[in-house]
Amino acid sequence: MVRLDGVGLHYDRSGRPGTEALRDLSFSVEEGGFRWLLGPSGAGKTSLLRLLYLAARPSRGRLTVFGTDIGRAARRDLPDLRRRIGMVFQDFRLMPHLSAFDNVALPLRLAGVPEARSRADTIEMLRWVGLARQMEARPAELSGGEQQRVAIARAVVGRPNLLLADEPTGNLDEVQAERLMVLLKEMNRLGATVIVASHNEALVARHAGPELRLEHGRLVDHG
Amino acid sequence: MAKPPSRPPARFDALGLRRALGDRMLPLLVAAMAFLAALALAGSAGAAALVRHWQEGAAAALTVQVPDPTTPLPQSGDGPEATRVDRALQVLRASPGVAGARALSAAELADLLRPWLGDAGASPALPLPAVVQVHLSGLGPDVQALQARLQVAVPGTLVESHGTWVQRLAVLAESLQVCAWLVLVVVVAVATAVIAVATRAGLSARRDSIEIVHGLGATDGYIAARFARRATWLAGLGGLLGALAAIPVLLALASLAAPFVSAAPQEAAPTLAGDPVRLLADSLDTLPAELWLGLPALPVAAALIGLLTAQATVRRWLKRLP
């Protein structure tokens, strides 16, 4: 499903040494696998997730997602792969001019799902995250926790094969965080590969699973 | 539970472009460009009409001057004695390619001379040649052969073709046409630049939204089509406004130009008095046919420029995303 061989990522186009956000990453996550992505701030968790949801290509090494070498893939082939990936961002990244309903329905509409099915799935997902009464609300009218739940609903509504989450419980209370973990595990049980970056040691302890631990852009623990 | 919206996807403004590409400035700028394009088209059509009219006029007539017109010529054969002008008219009317020939009357000659001589032109002290207007048919006569025949029959006769003057005027008018087309090219270039700048401003305003839909799997084609649809509508609207604004100006210009391109200027030129419906109908008749095709084409052309410019601008901008 996901495989990295000696992957490095630097944001400086000049390629000067010392500017690499990720260095020599080699690991794989099997189809239907689950990984916690751990490490201190600045360790490279968000950069690794950027690579995995195809917002960047590796500067060196080989990254394979769904069997496609991302470094060599044609640009026109990436949108299809992106539609198979769900991503929950730390800063939500909702469309400010769209309602909660339209934000959640967006991946389905981009994928060309018929409107009737898209509506049904979107309503079901918004109900599940407890936002059935706020479907018409725009992000600015929602609390941080509610926006987080919209972002989660948007990430999972298309039933992605690879689900990525960057600090998904950061704005949720205990109950909502537990509900989210149940959802992520359910998605994982249904076959999705799930990788969750988190600082929440208590949450990780309660839902123990294999870990990828990063420090200074390098993988220090894999298992 | 709140009722979910039932907005159809076709009108779904995923990128919020109704605000990012505003519906005021871009249509107004494109309208100004379309207005200038309409004037350039009118200039080109007007110059073409003048060239056509002058050339048709030049090809249809000759002027022949006969000095000493009343002097009788020696009798030839059994025919009656004739003056020089009568003999010239006989030769002209017998020539192939001549539809008719008529000597101007003394009053008509005086009218021709009045701008230079005033009322003295009515009874000039010096003898004047007779002026014969020759109307041609088909391809007209061979002017040199006609001149030679006239020289034999009526020595000293001059044949004056209008071709040289008309040729010079035609070159001038064709130069004006070229200038009008150059103006049109500049207008298209400026309109393209205006739409490109507006599209880039929209891209900057919606950068975050574009990155989000890009990350969700939107293709370049999807994003470019959203911008192109909006730009096409706004540019087409601007083109329509510009074309509509140009119509009264073109009608006024056409009315002023009518005497120069019409065979019967007094009838073709609308007057300021009379039945307003008739006046309007006459005004509309004065617009060349090319303009009746060109004006409706302006909104279509503007929309096409909007479509292509937005597509190209957005697709090039998107290359920066992986």
XYZ file of C-alpha atoms in Angstrom:
545
model
C 0.000 0.000 0.000
C 2.656 2.520 1.120
C 6.367 1.919 0.734
C 9.331 4.259 1.244
C 12.907 3.380 0.242
C 15.554 5.912 1.256
C 13.094 8.788 0.868
C 14.258 12.355 1.529
C 12.364 15.623 1.254
C 13.713 19.127 1.221
C 11.735 22.280 0.578
C 14.655 24.310 -0.707
C 14.776 23.874 -4.460
C 18.518 24.522 -4.452
C 18.952 21.203 -2.632
C 21.458 22.574 -0.146
C 22.384 20.053 2.534
C 20.954 20.678 5.971
C 17.554 21.813 4.697
C 16.027 18.351 4.459
C 12.779 17.905 6.387
C 12.939 14.123 5.954
C 16.010 11.931 5.527
C 16.521 8.330 4.469
C 13.053 7.080 5.398
C 12.503 3.415 4.638
C 9.421 1.579 5.815
C 6.217 0.121 4.471
C 2.615 -0.080 5.621
C 0.601 -3.005 4.343
C -2.935 -2.738 2.962
C -5.362 -2.501 5.866
C -2.527 -1.618 8.264
C -2.630 0.921 11.113
C 0.255 3.133 12.296
C 0.625 5.840 14.888
C 2.990 8.535 13.620
C 4.765 9.964 16.652
C 7.535 12.390 17.432
C 8.147 15.856 18.863
C 7.171 19.051 17.077
C 9.381 19.648 14.050
C 10.288 15.964 13.784
C 8.820 15.797 10.253
C 5.407 14.201 10.885
C 3.507 16.782 8.798
C 6.140 16.607 6.048
C 5.774 12.829 5.895
C 1.999 13.164 5.713
C 2.413 15.741 2.901
C 4.355 13.126 0.961
C 1.733 10.467 1.657
C -1.243 12.562 0.531
C 0.732 13.536 -2.567
C 1.071 17.247 -1.773
C 4.803 16.887 -2.447
C 7.065 14.488 -4.278
C 10.173 13.018 -2.669
C 13.425 14.853 -3.374
C 15.217 11.518 -3.420
C 14.514 7.876 -2.796
C 11.432 6.002 -3.917
C 7.906 6.473 -2.583
C 5.290 3.972 -3.704
C 1.578 4.536 -2.994
C -1.052 2.104 -4.309
C 1.747 0.499 -6.344
C 2.611 3.758 -8.154
C 6.090 5.272 -7.949
C 5.097 8.812 -6.992
C 8.458 10.339 -7.958
C 8.078 9.125 -11.540
C 4.305 9.222 -11.954
C 2.874 11.578 -14.567
C 1.151 14.614 -13.078
C -2.133 13.683 -14.758
C -2.147 10.319 -12.932
C -2.036 11.814 -9.432
C -5.653 13.102 -9.096
C -7.026 9.553 -9.323
C -4.658 8.476 -6.548
C -5.553 11.493 -4.407
C -9.235 10.568 -4.553
C -8.357 7.293 -2.849
C -6.744 9.149 0.053
C -8.578 10.850 2.929
C -6.751 13.478 4.945
C -7.670 15.189 8.212
C -5.605 18.354 8.565
C -4.439 19.849 11.820
C -5.796 23.238 10.700
C -8.980 21.671 9.201
C -8.503 23.331 5.779
C -12.200 23.785 5.176
C -13.555 25.925 2.357
C -14.704 29.115 4.127
C -17.341 30.003 1.511
C -19.010 26.587 1.574
C -21.482 25.171 4.085
C -20.625 22.146 6.220
C -22.732 20.046 3.825
C -20.901 21.293 0.730
C -17.510 20.885 2.387
C -18.237 17.246 3.192
C -19.829 16.567 -0.213
C -16.863 18.074 -2.062
C -14.743 14.884 -2.472
C -17.788 12.980 -3.744
C -18.630 15.676 -6.275
C -15.026 15.841 -7.444
C -15.113 12.067 -7.904
C -18.267 12.350 -10.004
C -20.508 10.476 -7.582
C -24.192 10.922 -8.555
C -25.791 13.759 -6.582
C -28.475 11.601 -4.958
C -25.908 9.192 -3.546
C -23.589 12.034 -2.653
C -26.389 13.712 -0.651
C -27.277 10.534 1.174
C -23.668 9.755 2.095
C -22.962 13.327 3.146
C -26.037 13.499 5.371
C -25.175 10.169 6.953
C -21.624 11.276 7.651
C -22.681 14.622 9.123
C -25.171 12.828 11.363
C -22.453 10.467 12.484
C -20.159 13.308 13.559
C -23.068 15.005 15.332
C -23.543 17.933 12.934
C -26.985 17.102 11.537
C -28.269 20.501 12.720
C -25.380 22.508 11.317
C -25.378 21.330 7.715
C -25.984 24.815 6.335
C -23.485 26.504 8.661
C -20.294 27.889 7.233
C -16.992 27.148 8.979
C -16.856 30.627 10.525
C -20.159 29.864 12.302
C -18.825 26.634 13.831
C -16.623 26.071 16.881
C -13.122 24.634 16.502
C -14.354 21.176 17.512
C -17.246 21.322 15.051
C -14.915 22.395 12.256
C -12.659 19.463 13.135
C -15.620 17.113 12.844
C -16.525 18.550 9.424
C -12.913 17.966 8.339
C -13.098 14.371 9.582
C -16.396 13.778 7.802
C -14.912 15.151 4.575
C -11.891 12.855 4.895
C -13.889 9.655 5.354
C -17.038 10.301 3.286
C -15.447 8.871 0.146
C -14.407 5.671 1.967
C -10.727 6.157 1.147
C -8.223 3.310 0.849
C -5.626 5.346 2.706
C -6.719 7.543 5.612
C -4.253 10.052 7.046
C -4.810 12.272 10.050
C -2.620 15.054 11.436
C -3.421 15.634 15.125
C -7.103 14.835 14.515
C -8.114 15.056 18.184
C -6.418 18.375 18.884
C -9.670 20.334 19.007
C -11.976 17.594 20.284
C -13.145 16.831 23.793
C -12.607 13.396 25.322
C -15.920 12.004 24.096
C -15.485 13.254 20.541
C -11.856 12.064 20.477
C -12.968 8.576 21.492
C -15.715 8.633 18.847
C -13.129 9.622 16.259
C -10.863 6.748 17.272
C -13.800 4.365 16.945
C -14.437 5.728 13.449
C -10.774 5.430 12.421
C -10.611 1.859 13.733
C -13.855 1.008 11.961
C -12.449 2.383 8.695
C -9.313 0.335 9.336
C -11.387 -2.772 10.038
C -13.217 -2.248 6.739
C -9.873 -2.353 4.928
C -8.527 1.201 4.874
C -4.896 1.773 5.717
C -4.788 4.347 8.530
C -1.860 6.523 9.651
C -2.496 8.960 12.514
C -0.008 11.601 13.663
C -0.582 12.549 17.291
C 0.919 14.189 20.357
C -1.764 12.722 22.593
C 0.191 10.075 24.542
C -2.893 9.085 26.566
C -4.893 8.444 23.420
C -2.035 6.421 21.897
C -1.789 4.391 25.100
C -5.532 3.666 25.112
C -5.477 2.567 21.467
C -2.160 0.800 21.243
C -0.881 -0.008 17.787
C 2.286 -0.117 15.653
C 4.262 3.139 15.720
C 6.433 5.149 13.377
C 8.555 7.475 15.509
C 10.363 10.388 13.868
C 13.104 12.646 15.214
C 14.874 15.344 13.196
C 13.376 13.959 9.985
C 14.680 10.426 10.573
C 12.820 7.278 11.510
C 14.038 6.193 14.943
C 11.486 3.529 15.773
C 9.484 1.352 13.415
C 7.241 -1.349 14.759
C -32.414 18.616 11.734
C -31.585 21.338 9.231
C -32.642 20.578 5.698
C -29.596 19.924 3.517
C -29.234 22.167 0.482
C -30.310 20.751 -2.849
C -28.058 22.808 -5.063
C -27.367 21.039 -8.350
C -23.664 20.386 -8.975
C -23.711 22.389 -12.245
C -24.155 25.606 -10.256
C -21.940 24.474 -7.394
C -19.340 27.206 -6.908
C -16.660 25.052 -5.289
C -13.946 27.695 -5.523
C -16.033 30.729 -4.565
C -15.323 32.405 -7.891
C -18.449 34.556 -7.819
C -16.589 36.747 -5.358
C -13.016 36.125 -6.506
C -13.796 37.077 -10.121
C -16.112 40.021 -9.556
C -18.905 40.886 -11.954
C -18.162 44.605 -12.285
C -14.601 45.499 -13.230
C -13.894 42.728 -15.742
C -17.115 43.162 -17.774
C -16.623 46.933 -17.826
C -13.058 46.642 -19.093
C -14.053 44.071 -21.706
C -17.001 46.299 -22.686
C -14.570 49.152 -23.326
C -12.440 46.844 -25.477
C -15.509 45.618 -27.369
C -16.581 49.227 -27.968
C -13.171 50.030 -29.470
C -13.305 46.829 -31.517
C -16.710 47.873 -32.877
C -15.266 51.237 -33.923
C -12.320 49.500 -35.583
C -14.689 47.146 -37.404
C -16.749 50.127 -38.503
C -13.614 51.880 -39.743
C -12.603 48.828 -41.724
C -16.091 48.307 -43.169
C -16.445 52.018 -43.996
C -13.073 52.151 -45.761
C -13.948 48.997 -47.696
C -17.269 50.541 -48.768
C -15.523 53.729 -49.904
C -12.984 51.771 -51.937
C -15.784 49.752 -53.539
C -17.853 52.812 -54.293
C -14.969 54.807 -55.757
C -13.744 51.928 -57.860
C -17.211 51.185 -59.167
C -17.647 54.867 -59.995
C -14.279 55.112 -61.685
C -14.884 51.993 -63.698
C -18.279 53.229 -64.828
C -17.392 56.615 -66.298
C -14.947 58.553 -68.469
C -14.648 62.251 -69.214
C -13.808 63.481 -72.703
C -12.792 67.076 -73.443
C -13.380 68.401 -76.950
C -11.627 71.731 -77.701
C -13.344 74.098 -80.170
C -16.540 72.097 -79.875
C -18.658 74.120 -82.255
C -16.162 74.246 -85.116
C -17.538 72.281 -88.058
C -15.498 69.417 -89.397
C -14.966 68.771 -93.107
C -17.664 66.497 -94.497
C -16.648 62.866 -94.641
C -18.300 60.680 -97.277
C -22.018 61.321 -97.811
C -22.777 62.228 -94.235
C -23.998 65.664 -93.156
C -21.590 68.275 -91.893
C -21.050 68.040 -88.114
C -19.374 70.021 -85.357
C -16.378 68.593 -83.534
C -18.419 67.716 -80.465
C -21.095 65.990 -82.560
C -18.427 63.936 -84.306
C -16.837 63.020 -80.957
C -20.225 61.912 -79.641
C -20.779 59.813 -82.766
C -17.420 58.087 -82.312
C -18.022 57.492 -78.620
C -21.536 56.078 -79.057
C -20.270 53.750 -81.762
C -17.452 52.412 -79.562
C -17.794 49.044 -77.853
C -18.077 49.197 -74.060
C -19.795 52.615 -74.116
C -23.336 52.675 -72.742
C -23.940 56.319 -73.454
C -22.304 59.707 -73.972
C -23.658 63.158 -73.216
C -22.142 66.629 -73.550
C -22.613 68.749 -70.443
C -24.785 71.789 -70.965
C -23.463 75.313 -70.562
C -25.265 75.559 -67.213
C -23.672 72.343 -65.954
C -20.240 73.599 -67.025
C -20.867 76.864 -65.204
C -21.776 74.878 -62.076
C -18.509 72.968 -62.344
C -16.521 76.183 -62.691
C -18.383 78.179 -60.071
C -16.158 77.056 -57.137
C -13.127 78.500 -58.940
C -14.488 81.355 -61.039
C -17.653 82.364 -59.226
C -20.440 83.773 -61.382
C -17.875 84.619 -64.071
C -17.927 80.906 -64.889
C -21.367 81.384 -66.452
C -19.957 83.543 -69.282
C -16.225 82.920 -69.486
C -14.074 85.203 -71.628
C -11.992 82.315 -72.890
C -13.430 79.551 -75.112
C -14.031 76.363 -73.137
C -13.821 72.818 -74.399
C -16.963 70.731 -74.388
C -17.050 68.149 -71.614
C -18.597 64.821 -72.520
C -19.643 62.380 -69.827
C -19.272 58.821 -71.013
C -21.091 55.995 -69.187
C -19.484 52.623 -69.666
C -20.916 49.160 -69.846
C -19.372 45.784 -69.041
C -15.600 45.999 -68.857
C -15.666 49.342 -70.673
C -13.645 50.314 -73.771
C -9.910 50.060 -74.347
C -9.123 53.647 -73.327
C -5.981 53.946 -75.471
C -7.748 52.630 -78.582
C -10.641 55.003 -77.941
C -8.234 57.911 -77.562
C -6.591 56.975 -80.885
C -9.942 56.794 -82.713
C -10.979 60.158 -81.312
C -7.659 61.731 -82.330
C -8.243 60.617 -85.881
C -11.871 61.740 -85.974
C -11.578 64.887 -83.817
C -7.942 65.976 -83.389
C -7.056 67.461 -79.973
C -9.674 65.495 -78.039
C -8.605 64.372 -74.554
C -9.864 61.252 -72.785
C -9.593 61.404 -69.016
C -9.872 58.244 -67.020
C -10.500 58.716 -63.258
C -8.482 55.611 -62.460
C -5.319 57.335 -61.220
C -7.087 59.477 -58.626
C -9.314 56.676 -57.518
C -6.309 54.375 -57.277
C -4.636 56.822 -54.903
C -7.777 57.210 -52.832
C -8.176 53.436 -52.774
C -4.627 52.996 -51.474
C -5.409 55.539 -48.747
C -8.636 53.753 -47.837
C -6.913 50.365 -47.826
C -4.250 51.787 -45.507
C -7.056 52.901 -43.202
C -8.429 49.356 -43.336
C -5.050 47.939 -42.337
C -4.885 50.437 -39.459
C -8.358 49.361 -38.342
C -7.300 45.720 -38.288
C -4.156 46.628 -36.351
C -6.353 48.412 -33.805
C -8.454 45.253 -33.626
C -5.354 43.143 -32.958
C -4.256 45.541 -30.203
C -7.749 45.458 -28.680
C -7.706 41.643 -28.651
C -4.245 41.678 -27.041
C -5.333 44.154 -24.354
C -8.546 42.197 -23.668
C -6.500 39.019 -23.333
C -4.129 40.753 -20.913
C -7.029 42.164 -18.870
C -8.658 38.741 -18.541
C -5.315 37.112 -17.721
C -4.642 39.660 -14.957
C -8.164 39.213 -13.545
C -7.753 35.435 -13.622
C -4.404 35.628 -11.840
C -5.968 37.876 -9.207
C -8.701 35.252 -8.777
C -6.070 32.525 -8.469
C -4.282 34.487 -5.770
C -7.533 35.162 -3.918
C -8.529 31.480 -4.028
C -5.104 29.905 -3.640
C -6.047 28.058 -0.453
C -9.282 26.728 -1.913
C -7.495 25.594 -5.067
C -4.886 23.740 -3.022
C -7.654 22.048 -1.046
C -9.601 20.798 -4.082
C -6.315 19.858 -5.746
C -5.485 17.753 -2.700
C -8.944 16.187 -2.801
C -8.297 14.953 -6.323
C -9.505 17.743 -8.584
C -7.847 17.645 -11.980
C -6.299 20.682 -13.644
C -9.145 20.478 -16.141
C -11.771 20.718 -13.379
C -10.160 23.768 -11.779
C -9.433 25.475 -15.112
C -13.000 24.831 -16.281
C -14.402 26.582 -13.174
C -12.332 29.694 -13.883
C -12.993 29.485 -17.628
C -16.756 29.242 -17.129
C -16.759 32.356 -14.974
C -14.386 34.281 -17.279
C -16.399 33.267 -20.352
C -19.609 34.595 -18.822
C -18.057 37.863 -17.626
C -16.170 38.513 -20.890
C -19.227 37.650 -22.983
C -21.324 40.023 -20.879
C -18.713 42.755 -21.359
C -18.638 42.103 -25.102
C -22.419 42.393 -25.284
C -22.432 45.671 -23.327
C -19.674 47.104 -25.527
C -21.432 46.101 -28.748
C -24.731 47.582 -27.576
C -23.018 50.806 -26.530
C -21.358 51.062 -29.945
C -24.584 50.816 -31.994
C -25.783 54.445 -31.561
C -22.292 55.770 -32.270
C -21.981 53.618 -35.384
C -25.413 54.685 -36.602
C -24.399 58.327 -36.265
C -21.110 57.705 -38.102
C -22.886 55.705 -40.808
C -25.330 58.568 -41.342
C -22.445 60.989 -41.761
C -20.666 58.653 -44.186
C -23.765 57.799 -46.233
C -23.361 60.605 -48.819
C -19.866 59.347 -49.672
C -20.830 55.730 -50.252
C -24.362 56.093 -51.587
C -25.347 56.447 -55.206
C -28.117 58.826 -54.209
C -26.843 60.658 -51.153
C -29.817 62.919 -50.612
C -32.106 59.898 -50.310
C -29.777 57.648 -48.338
C -28.770 60.108 -45.655
C -31.342 60.186 -42.847
C -32.678 63.581 -42.063
C -33.222 64.919 -38.591
C -36.883 65.568 -39.174
C -39.720 63.192 -39.988
C -41.161 59.894 -38.799
C -38.924 58.500 -36.024
C -39.600 54.870 -37.013
C -38.689 55.626 -40.598
C -35.675 57.565 -39.361
C -34.522 54.588 -37.297
C -35.103 52.163 -40.179
C -33.132 54.430 -42.498
C -30.356 54.673 -39.928
C -30.173 50.893 -39.580
C -30.032 50.564 -43.361
C -26.949 52.758 -43.469
C -24.838 50.254 -41.478
C -22.764 48.057 -43.807
C -23.627 44.353 -43.873
C -20.162 43.493 -42.486
C -21.058 45.352 -39.285
C -24.328 43.476 -38.884
C -22.217 40.323 -38.848
C -19.369 41.841 -36.825
C -21.410 43.338 -33.972
C -23.107 40.082 -32.875
C -19.728 38.373 -33.202
C -18.173 40.701 -30.603
C -19.735 39.082 -27.477
C -18.961 35.661 -28.912
C -15.349 36.641 -29.604
C -15.021 38.202 -26.130
C -16.411 35.055 -24.524
C -14.016 32.920 -26.542
C -11.069 35.082 -25.493
C -12.234 34.755 -21.871
C -12.509 30.986 -22.169
C -9.122 30.426 -23.789
C -7.255 32.987 -21.675
C -8.617 31.655 -18.391
C -7.908 28.050 -19.379
C -4.316 28.850 -20.370
C -3.647 31.073 -17.333
C -5.031 28.597 -14.794
C -3.385 25.536 -16.332
C -0.004 27.285 -16.368
C -0.457 28.425 -12.745
C -1.430 24.911 -11.633
C 1.905 23.526 -12.851
C 3.399 24.816 -9.602
C 1.342 22.267 -7.683
C 2.594 18.655 -7.675
